[in-house]
Amino acid sequence: MQLANFGEDEHDLRLRRVGGTRTYRVGTASPGGVRELEARFLPGRFRLWCSIADHRARGMTATLLVKKA
Ligand SMILES: [Cu+2]
């Protein structure tokens, strides 16, 4: 998984599978920066969000659907 920051502020990325307990973290990416996370995910729906400041409350969220290979 790769986080590429095309914005003007720092951002990070957190993921949690719906029904899961583990929160995955992709570190903070500076403007123009890229951060990566190597992981194997179980199939399911994941919530993604940025944990910096109030970004999540301001809508910096997404859903990721992981399907069986
Ligand atoms: Cu952010």
PDB file of N, CA and C and ligand atoms in Angstrom:
ATOM      1  N   MET A   1       0.852  -1.172   0.000  1.00  0.00           N
ATOM      2  CA  MET A   1       0.000   0.000   0.000  1.00  0.00           C
ATOM      3  C   MET A   1       0.889   1.222   0.000  1.00  0.00           C
ATOM      4  N   GLN A   2       0.502   2.199  -0.810  1.00  0.00           N
ATOM      5  CA  GLN A   2       1.332   3.395  -0.949  1.00  0.00           C
ATOM      6  C   GLN A   2       0.488   4.642  -0.709  1.00  0.00           C
ATOM      7  N   LEU A   3       1.035   5.545   0.080  1.00  0.00           N
ATOM      8  CA  LEU A   3       0.413   6.837   0.327  1.00  0.00           C
ATOM      9  C   LEU A   3       1.260   7.898  -0.368  1.00  0.00           C
ATOM     10  N   ALA A   4       0.686   8.528  -1.382  1.00  0.00           N
ATOM     11  CA  ALA A   4       1.372   9.609  -2.105  1.00  0.00           C
ATOM     12  C   ALA A   4       0.648  10.911  -1.773  1.00  0.00           C
ATOM     13  N   ASN A   5       1.386  11.854  -1.263  1.00  0.00           N
ATOM     14  CA  ASN A   5       0.798  13.115  -0.819  1.00  0.00           C
ATOM     15  C   ASN A   5       0.968  14.185  -1.900  1.00  0.00           C
ATOM     16  N   PHE A   6      -0.151  14.506  -2.569  1.00  0.00           N
ATOM     17  CA  PHE A   6      -0.125  15.537  -3.608  1.00  0.00           C
ATOM     18  C   PHE A   6      -0.601  16.878  -3.069  1.00  0.00           C
ATOM     19  N   GLY A   7      -0.826  16.951  -1.763  1.00  0.00           N
ATOM     20  CA  GLY A   7      -1.349  18.177  -1.166  1.00  0.00           C
ATOM     21  C   GLY A   7      -0.246  19.101  -0.668  1.00  0.00           C
ATOM     22  N   GLU A   8      -0.687  20.094   0.099  1.00  0.00           N
ATOM     23  CA  GLU A   8       0.248  21.097   0.609  1.00  0.00           C
ATOM     24  C   GLU A   8       0.497  20.942   2.098  1.00  0.00           C
ATOM     25  N   ASP A   9      -0.168  19.959   2.724  1.00  0.00           N
ATOM     26  CA  ASP A   9       0.000  19.710   4.151  1.00  0.00           C
ATOM     27  C   ASP A   9       0.443  18.263   4.361  1.00  0.00           C
ATOM     28  N   GLU A  10       0.915  17.982   5.573  1.00  0.00           N
ATOM     29  CA  GLU A  10       1.261  16.601   5.906  1.00  0.00           C
ATOM     30  C   GLU A  10      -0.005  15.766   6.066  1.00  0.00           C
ATOM     31  N   HIS A  11       0.092  14.493   5.696  1.00  0.00           N
ATOM     32  CA  HIS A  11      -1.010  13.553   5.894  1.00  0.00           C
ATOM     33  C   HIS A  11      -0.438  12.186   6.240  1.00  0.00           C
ATOM     34  N   ASP A  12      -1.231  11.407   6.952  1.00  0.00           N
ATOM     35  CA  ASP A  12      -0.867  10.008   7.166  1.00  0.00           C
ATOM     36  C   ASP A  12      -2.060   9.148   6.782  1.00  0.00           C
ATOM     37  N   LEU A  13      -1.980   7.872   7.077  1.00  0.00           N
ATOM     38  CA  LEU A  13      -3.063   6.973   6.688  1.00  0.00           C
ATOM     39  C   LEU A  13      -3.204   5.884   7.730  1.00  0.00           C
ATOM     40  N   ARG A  14      -4.429   5.685   8.178  1.00  0.00           N
ATOM     41  CA  ARG A  14      -4.756   4.585   9.090  1.00  0.00           C
ATOM     42  C   ARG A  14      -5.810   3.735   8.422  1.00  0.00           C
ATOM     43  N   LEU A  15      -5.745   2.440   8.661  1.00  0.00           N
ATOM     44  CA  LEU A  15      -6.730   1.516   8.099  1.00  0.00           C
ATOM     45  C   LEU A  15      -7.187   0.561   9.174  1.00  0.00           C
ATOM     46  N   ARG A  16      -8.450   0.259   9.162  1.00  0.00           N
ATOM     47  CA  ARG A  16      -8.966  -0.786  10.039  1.00  0.00           C
ATOM     48  C   ARG A  16     -10.062  -1.535   9.311  1.00  0.00           C
ATOM     49  N   ARG A  17      -9.968  -2.857   9.373  1.00  0.00           N
ATOM     50  CA  ARG A  17     -10.988  -3.709   8.748  1.00  0.00           C
ATOM     51  C   ARG A  17     -12.259  -3.623   9.571  1.00  0.00           C
ATOM     52  N   VAL A  18     -13.385  -3.504   8.900  1.00  0.00           N
ATOM     53  CA  VAL A  18     -14.663  -3.478   9.608  1.00  0.00           C
ATOM     54  C   VAL A  18     -14.820  -4.798  10.356  1.00  0.00           C
ATOM     55  N   GLY A  19     -15.016  -4.731  11.657  1.00  0.00           N
ATOM     56  CA  GLY A  19     -15.097  -5.920  12.487  1.00  0.00           C
ATOM     57  C   GLY A  19     -13.760  -6.342  13.054  1.00  0.00           C
ATOM     58  N   GLY A  20     -12.707  -5.687  12.638  1.00  0.00           N
ATOM     59  CA  GLY A  20     -11.369  -6.020  13.113  1.00  0.00           C
ATOM     60  C   GLY A  20     -10.949  -5.145  14.285  1.00  0.00           C
ATOM     61  N   THR A  21      -9.800  -5.451  14.841  1.00  0.00           N
ATOM     62  CA  THR A  21      -9.324  -4.700  15.995  1.00  0.00           C
ATOM     63  C   THR A  21      -7.973  -4.041  15.726  1.00  0.00           C
ATOM     64  N   ARG A  22      -7.303  -4.457  14.672  1.00  0.00           N
ATOM     65  CA  ARG A  22      -5.975  -3.915  14.409  1.00  0.00           C
ATOM     66  C   ARG A  22      -6.068  -2.687  13.508  1.00  0.00           C
ATOM     67  N   THR A  23      -5.373  -1.658  13.911  1.00  0.00           N
ATOM     68  CA  THR A  23      -5.282  -0.468  13.086  1.00  0.00           C
ATOM     69  C   THR A  23      -3.897  -0.423  12.449  1.00  0.00           C
ATOM     70  N   TYR A  24      -3.884  -0.441  11.141  1.00  0.00           N
ATOM     71  CA  TYR A  24      -2.628  -0.346  10.402  1.00  0.00           C
ATOM     72  C   TYR A  24      -2.269   1.127  10.221  1.00  0.00           C
ATOM     73  N   ARG A  25      -0.980   1.408  10.224  1.00  0.00           N
ATOM     74  CA  ARG A  25      -0.537   2.789  10.098  1.00  0.00           C
ATOM     75  C   ARG A  25       0.442   2.933   8.942  1.00  0.00           C
ATOM     76  N   VAL A  26       0.170   3.922   8.127  1.00  0.00           N
ATOM     77  CA  VAL A  26       1.154   4.340   7.139  1.00  0.00           C
ATOM     78  C   VAL A  26       1.648   5.696   7.632  1.00  0.00           C
ATOM     79  N   GLY A  27       2.936   5.846   7.770  1.00  0.00           N
ATOM     80  CA  GLY A  27       3.503   7.026   8.413  1.00  0.00           C
ATOM     81  C   GLY A  27       3.188   8.325   7.689  1.00  0.00           C
ATOM     82  N   THR A  28       3.542   9.404   8.335  1.00  0.00           N
ATOM     83  CA  THR A  28       3.251  10.735   7.817  1.00  0.00           C
ATOM     84  C   THR A  28       4.043  11.028   6.547  1.00  0.00           C
ATOM     85  N   ALA A  29       3.313  11.461   5.537  1.00  0.00           N
ATOM     86  CA  ALA A  29       3.935  11.848   4.268  1.00  0.00           C
ATOM     87  C   ALA A  29       3.938  13.371   4.159  1.00  0.00           C
ATOM     88  N   SER A  30       5.096  13.918   3.914  1.00  0.00           N
ATOM     89  CA  SER A  30       5.212  15.357   3.693  1.00  0.00           C
ATOM     90  C   SER A  30       4.636  15.700   2.325  1.00  0.00           C
ATOM     91  N   PRO A  31       4.336  16.975   2.088  1.00  0.00           N
ATOM     92  CA  PRO A  31       3.866  17.363   0.748  1.00  0.00           C
ATOM     93  C   PRO A  31       4.846  16.876  -0.321  1.00  0.00           C
ATOM     94  N   GLY A  32       4.317  16.180  -1.297  1.00  0.00           N
ATOM     95  CA  GLY A  32       5.156  15.627  -2.349  1.00  0.00           C
ATOM     96  C   GLY A  32       5.794  14.298  -1.979  1.00  0.00           C
ATOM     97  N   GLY A  33       5.572  13.855  -0.748  1.00  0.00           N
ATOM     98  CA  GLY A  33       6.231  12.640  -0.263  1.00  0.00           C
ATOM     99  C   GLY A  33       5.413  11.390  -0.487  1.00  0.00           C
ATOM    100  N   VAL A  34       6.070  10.263  -0.298  1.00  0.00           N
ATOM    101  CA  VAL A  34       5.443   8.952  -0.462  1.00  0.00           C
ATOM    102  C   VAL A  34       5.837   8.086   0.720  1.00  0.00           C
ATOM    103  N   ARG A  35       4.858   7.384   1.292  1.00  0.00           N
ATOM    104  CA  ARG A  35       5.134   6.408   2.352  1.00  0.00           C
ATOM    105  C   ARG A  35       4.491   5.090   1.947  1.00  0.00           C
ATOM    106  N   GLU A  36       5.090   4.000   2.412  1.00  0.00           N
ATOM    107  CA  GLU A  36       4.592   2.687   2.022  1.00  0.00           C
ATOM    108  C   GLU A  36       4.398   1.779   3.230  1.00  0.00           C
ATOM    109  N   LEU A  37       3.454   0.857   3.077  1.00  0.00           N
ATOM    110  CA  LEU A  37       3.211  -0.162   4.089  1.00  0.00           C
ATOM    111  C   LEU A  37       3.093  -1.495   3.371  1.00  0.00           C
ATOM    112  N   GLU A  38       3.870  -2.479   3.823  1.00  0.00           N
ATOM    113  CA  GLU A  38       3.744  -3.826   3.288  1.00  0.00           C
ATOM    114  C   GLU A  38       2.921  -4.647   4.251  1.00  0.00           C
ATOM    115  N   ALA A  39       1.826  -5.183   3.776  1.00  0.00           N
ATOM    116  CA  ALA A  39       0.960  -5.981   4.647  1.00  0.00           C
ATOM    117  C   ALA A  39       0.089  -6.881   3.795  1.00  0.00           C
ATOM    118  N   ARG A  40      -0.392  -7.952   4.413  1.00  0.00           N
ATOM    119  CA  ARG A  40      -1.374  -8.839   3.764  1.00  0.00           C
ATOM    120  C   ARG A  40      -2.683  -8.645   4.509  1.00  0.00           C
ATOM    121  N   PHE A  41      -3.716  -8.282   3.778  1.00  0.00           N
ATOM    122  CA  PHE A  41      -4.993  -7.989   4.401  1.00  0.00           C
ATOM    123  C   PHE A  41      -5.979  -9.119   4.174  1.00  0.00           C
ATOM    124  N   LEU A  42      -6.780  -9.397   5.184  1.00  0.00           N
ATOM    125  CA  LEU A  42      -7.884 -10.328   5.015  1.00  0.00           C
ATOM    126  C   LEU A  42      -8.929  -9.678   4.115  1.00  0.00           C
ATOM    127  N   PRO A  43      -9.688 -10.501   3.387  1.00  0.00           N
ATOM    128  CA  PRO A  43     -10.772  -9.929   2.584  1.00  0.00           C
ATOM    129  C   PRO A  43     -11.761  -9.207   3.486  1.00  0.00           C
ATOM    130  N   GLY A  44     -12.311  -8.143   2.975  1.00  0.00           N
ATOM    131  CA  GLY A  44     -13.303  -7.403   3.743  1.00  0.00           C
ATOM    132  C   GLY A  44     -13.266  -5.929   3.395  1.00  0.00           C
ATOM    133  N   ARG A  45     -14.042  -5.203   4.158  1.00  0.00           N
ATOM    134  CA  ARG A  45     -14.153  -3.769   3.934  1.00  0.00           C
ATOM    135  C   ARG A  45     -13.309  -3.050   4.977  1.00  0.00           C
ATOM    136  N   PHE A  46     -12.499  -2.134   4.532  1.00  0.00           N
ATOM    137  CA  PHE A  46     -11.612  -1.380   5.417  1.00  0.00           C
ATOM    138  C   PHE A  46     -12.005   0.085   5.405  1.00  0.00           C
ATOM    139  N   ARG A  47     -11.961   0.676   6.590  1.00  0.00           N
ATOM    140  CA  ARG A  47     -12.108   2.122   6.710  1.00  0.00           C
ATOM    141  C   ARG A  47     -10.718   2.728   6.700  1.00  0.00           C
ATOM    142  N   LEU A  48     -10.558   3.784   5.944  1.00  0.00           N
ATOM    143  CA  LEU A  48      -9.287   4.495   5.863  1.00  0.00           C
ATOM    144  C   LEU A  48      -9.506   5.929   6.320  1.00  0.00           C
ATOM    145  N   TRP A  49      -8.515   6.474   7.002  1.00  0.00           N
ATOM    146  CA  TRP A  49      -8.623   7.876   7.390  1.00  0.00           C
ATOM    147  C   TRP A  49      -7.240   8.463   7.653  1.00  0.00           C
ATOM    148  N   CYS A  50      -7.215   9.768   7.651  1.00  0.00           N
ATOM    149  CA  CYS A  50      -6.006  10.496   8.020  1.00  0.00           C
ATOM    150  C   CYS A  50      -6.145  10.868   9.486  1.00  0.00           C
ATOM    151  N   SER A  51      -5.096  10.615  10.272  1.00  0.00           N
ATOM    152  CA  SER A  51      -5.201  10.840  11.721  1.00  0.00           C
ATOM    153  C   SER A  51      -4.617  12.180  12.156  1.00  0.00           C
ATOM    154  N   ILE A  52      -4.202  12.983  11.228  1.00  0.00           N
ATOM    155  CA  ILE A  52      -3.586  14.264  11.581  1.00  0.00           C
ATOM    156  C   ILE A  52      -4.672  15.318  11.839  1.00  0.00           C
ATOM    157  N   ALA A  53      -4.473  16.048  12.936  1.00  0.00           N
ATOM    158  CA  ALA A  53      -5.362  17.152  13.316  1.00  0.00           C
ATOM    159  C   ALA A  53      -6.827  16.745  13.163  1.00  0.00           C
ATOM    160  N   ASP A  54      -7.634  17.563  12.501  1.00  0.00           N
ATOM    161  CA  ASP A  54      -9.064  17.272  12.350  1.00  0.00           C
ATOM    162  C   ASP A  54      -9.385  16.779  10.947  1.00  0.00           C
ATOM    163  N   HIS A  55      -8.398  16.215  10.285  1.00  0.00           N
ATOM    164  CA  HIS A  55      -8.600  15.819   8.888  1.00  0.00           C
ATOM    165  C   HIS A  55      -9.726  14.801   8.739  1.00  0.00           C
ATOM    166  N   ARG A  56      -9.780  13.845   9.693  1.00  0.00           N
ATOM    167  CA  ARG A  56     -10.831  12.823   9.579  1.00  0.00           C
ATOM    168  C   ARG A  56     -12.215  13.471   9.677  1.00  0.00           C
ATOM    169  N   ALA A  57     -12.381  14.345  10.649  1.00  0.00           N
ATOM    170  CA  ALA A  57     -13.680  15.002  10.835  1.00  0.00           C
ATOM    171  C   ALA A  57     -14.041  15.858   9.632  1.00  0.00           C
ATOM    172  N   ARG A  58     -13.027  16.308   8.916  1.00  0.00           N
ATOM    173  CA  ARG A  58     -13.274  17.149   7.751  1.00  0.00           C
ATOM    174  C   ARG A  58     -13.422  16.326   6.475  1.00  0.00           C
ATOM    175  N   GLY A  59     -13.500  15.029   6.635  1.00  0.00           N
ATOM    176  CA  GLY A  59     -13.852  14.194   5.500  1.00  0.00           C
ATOM    177  C   GLY A  59     -12.721  13.445   4.834  1.00  0.00           C
ATOM    178  N   MET A  60     -11.563  13.437   5.457  1.00  0.00           N
ATOM    179  CA  MET A  60     -10.439  12.724   4.845  1.00  0.00           C
ATOM    180  C   MET A  60     -10.533  11.252   5.223  1.00  0.00           C
ATOM    181  N   THR A  61     -11.523  10.590   4.614  1.00  0.00           N
ATOM    182  CA  THR A  61     -11.778   9.183   4.872  1.00  0.00           C
ATOM    183  C   THR A  61     -12.049   8.480   3.550  1.00  0.00           C
ATOM    184  N   ALA A  62     -11.964   7.182   3.580  1.00  0.00           N
ATOM    185  CA  ALA A  62     -12.231   6.396   2.374  1.00  0.00           C
ATOM    186  C   ALA A  62     -12.567   4.967   2.798  1.00  0.00           C
ATOM    187  N   THR A  63     -13.087   4.217   1.863  1.00  0.00           N
ATOM    188  CA  THR A  63     -13.364   2.796   2.081  1.00  0.00           C
ATOM    189  C   THR A  63     -12.568   1.991   1.067  1.00  0.00           C
ATOM    190  N   LEU A  64     -11.988   0.907   1.546  1.00  0.00           N
ATOM    191  CA  LEU A  64     -11.226   0.013   0.673  1.00  0.00           C
ATOM    192  C   LEU A  64     -11.837  -1.367   0.759  1.00  0.00           C
ATOM    193  N   LEU A  65     -12.158  -1.947  -0.383  1.00  0.00           N
ATOM    194  CA  LEU A  65     -12.714  -3.287  -0.416  1.00  0.00           C
ATOM    195  C   LEU A  65     -11.622  -4.249  -0.852  1.00  0.00           C
ATOM    196  N   VAL A  66     -11.290  -5.200   0.027  1.00  0.00           N
ATOM    197  CA  VAL A  66     -10.272  -6.206  -0.281  1.00  0.00           C
ATOM    198  C   VAL A  66     -10.996  -7.497  -0.625  1.00  0.00           C
ATOM    199  N   LYS A  67     -10.742  -7.998  -1.825  1.00  0.00           N
ATOM    200  CA  LYS A  67     -11.398  -9.214  -2.291  1.00  0.00           C
ATOM    201  C   LYS A  67     -10.439 -10.395  -2.211  1.00  0.00           C
ATOM    202  N   LYS A  68     -11.019 -11.579  -2.176  1.00  0.00           N
ATOM    203  CA  LYS A  68     -10.201 -12.788  -2.176  1.00  0.00           C
ATOM    204  C   LYS A  68      -9.437 -12.872  -3.483  1.00  0.00           C
ATOM    205  N   ALA A  69      -8.183 -13.294  -3.378  1.00  0.00           N
ATOM    206  CA  ALA A  69      -7.352 -13.395  -4.581  1.00  0.00           C
ATOM    207  C   ALA A  69      -7.812 -14.574  -5.420  1.00  0.00           C
TER     208      ALA A  69
HETATM  209 CU    CU B   1      -4.592  14.569   6.400  1.00  0.00          CU
END
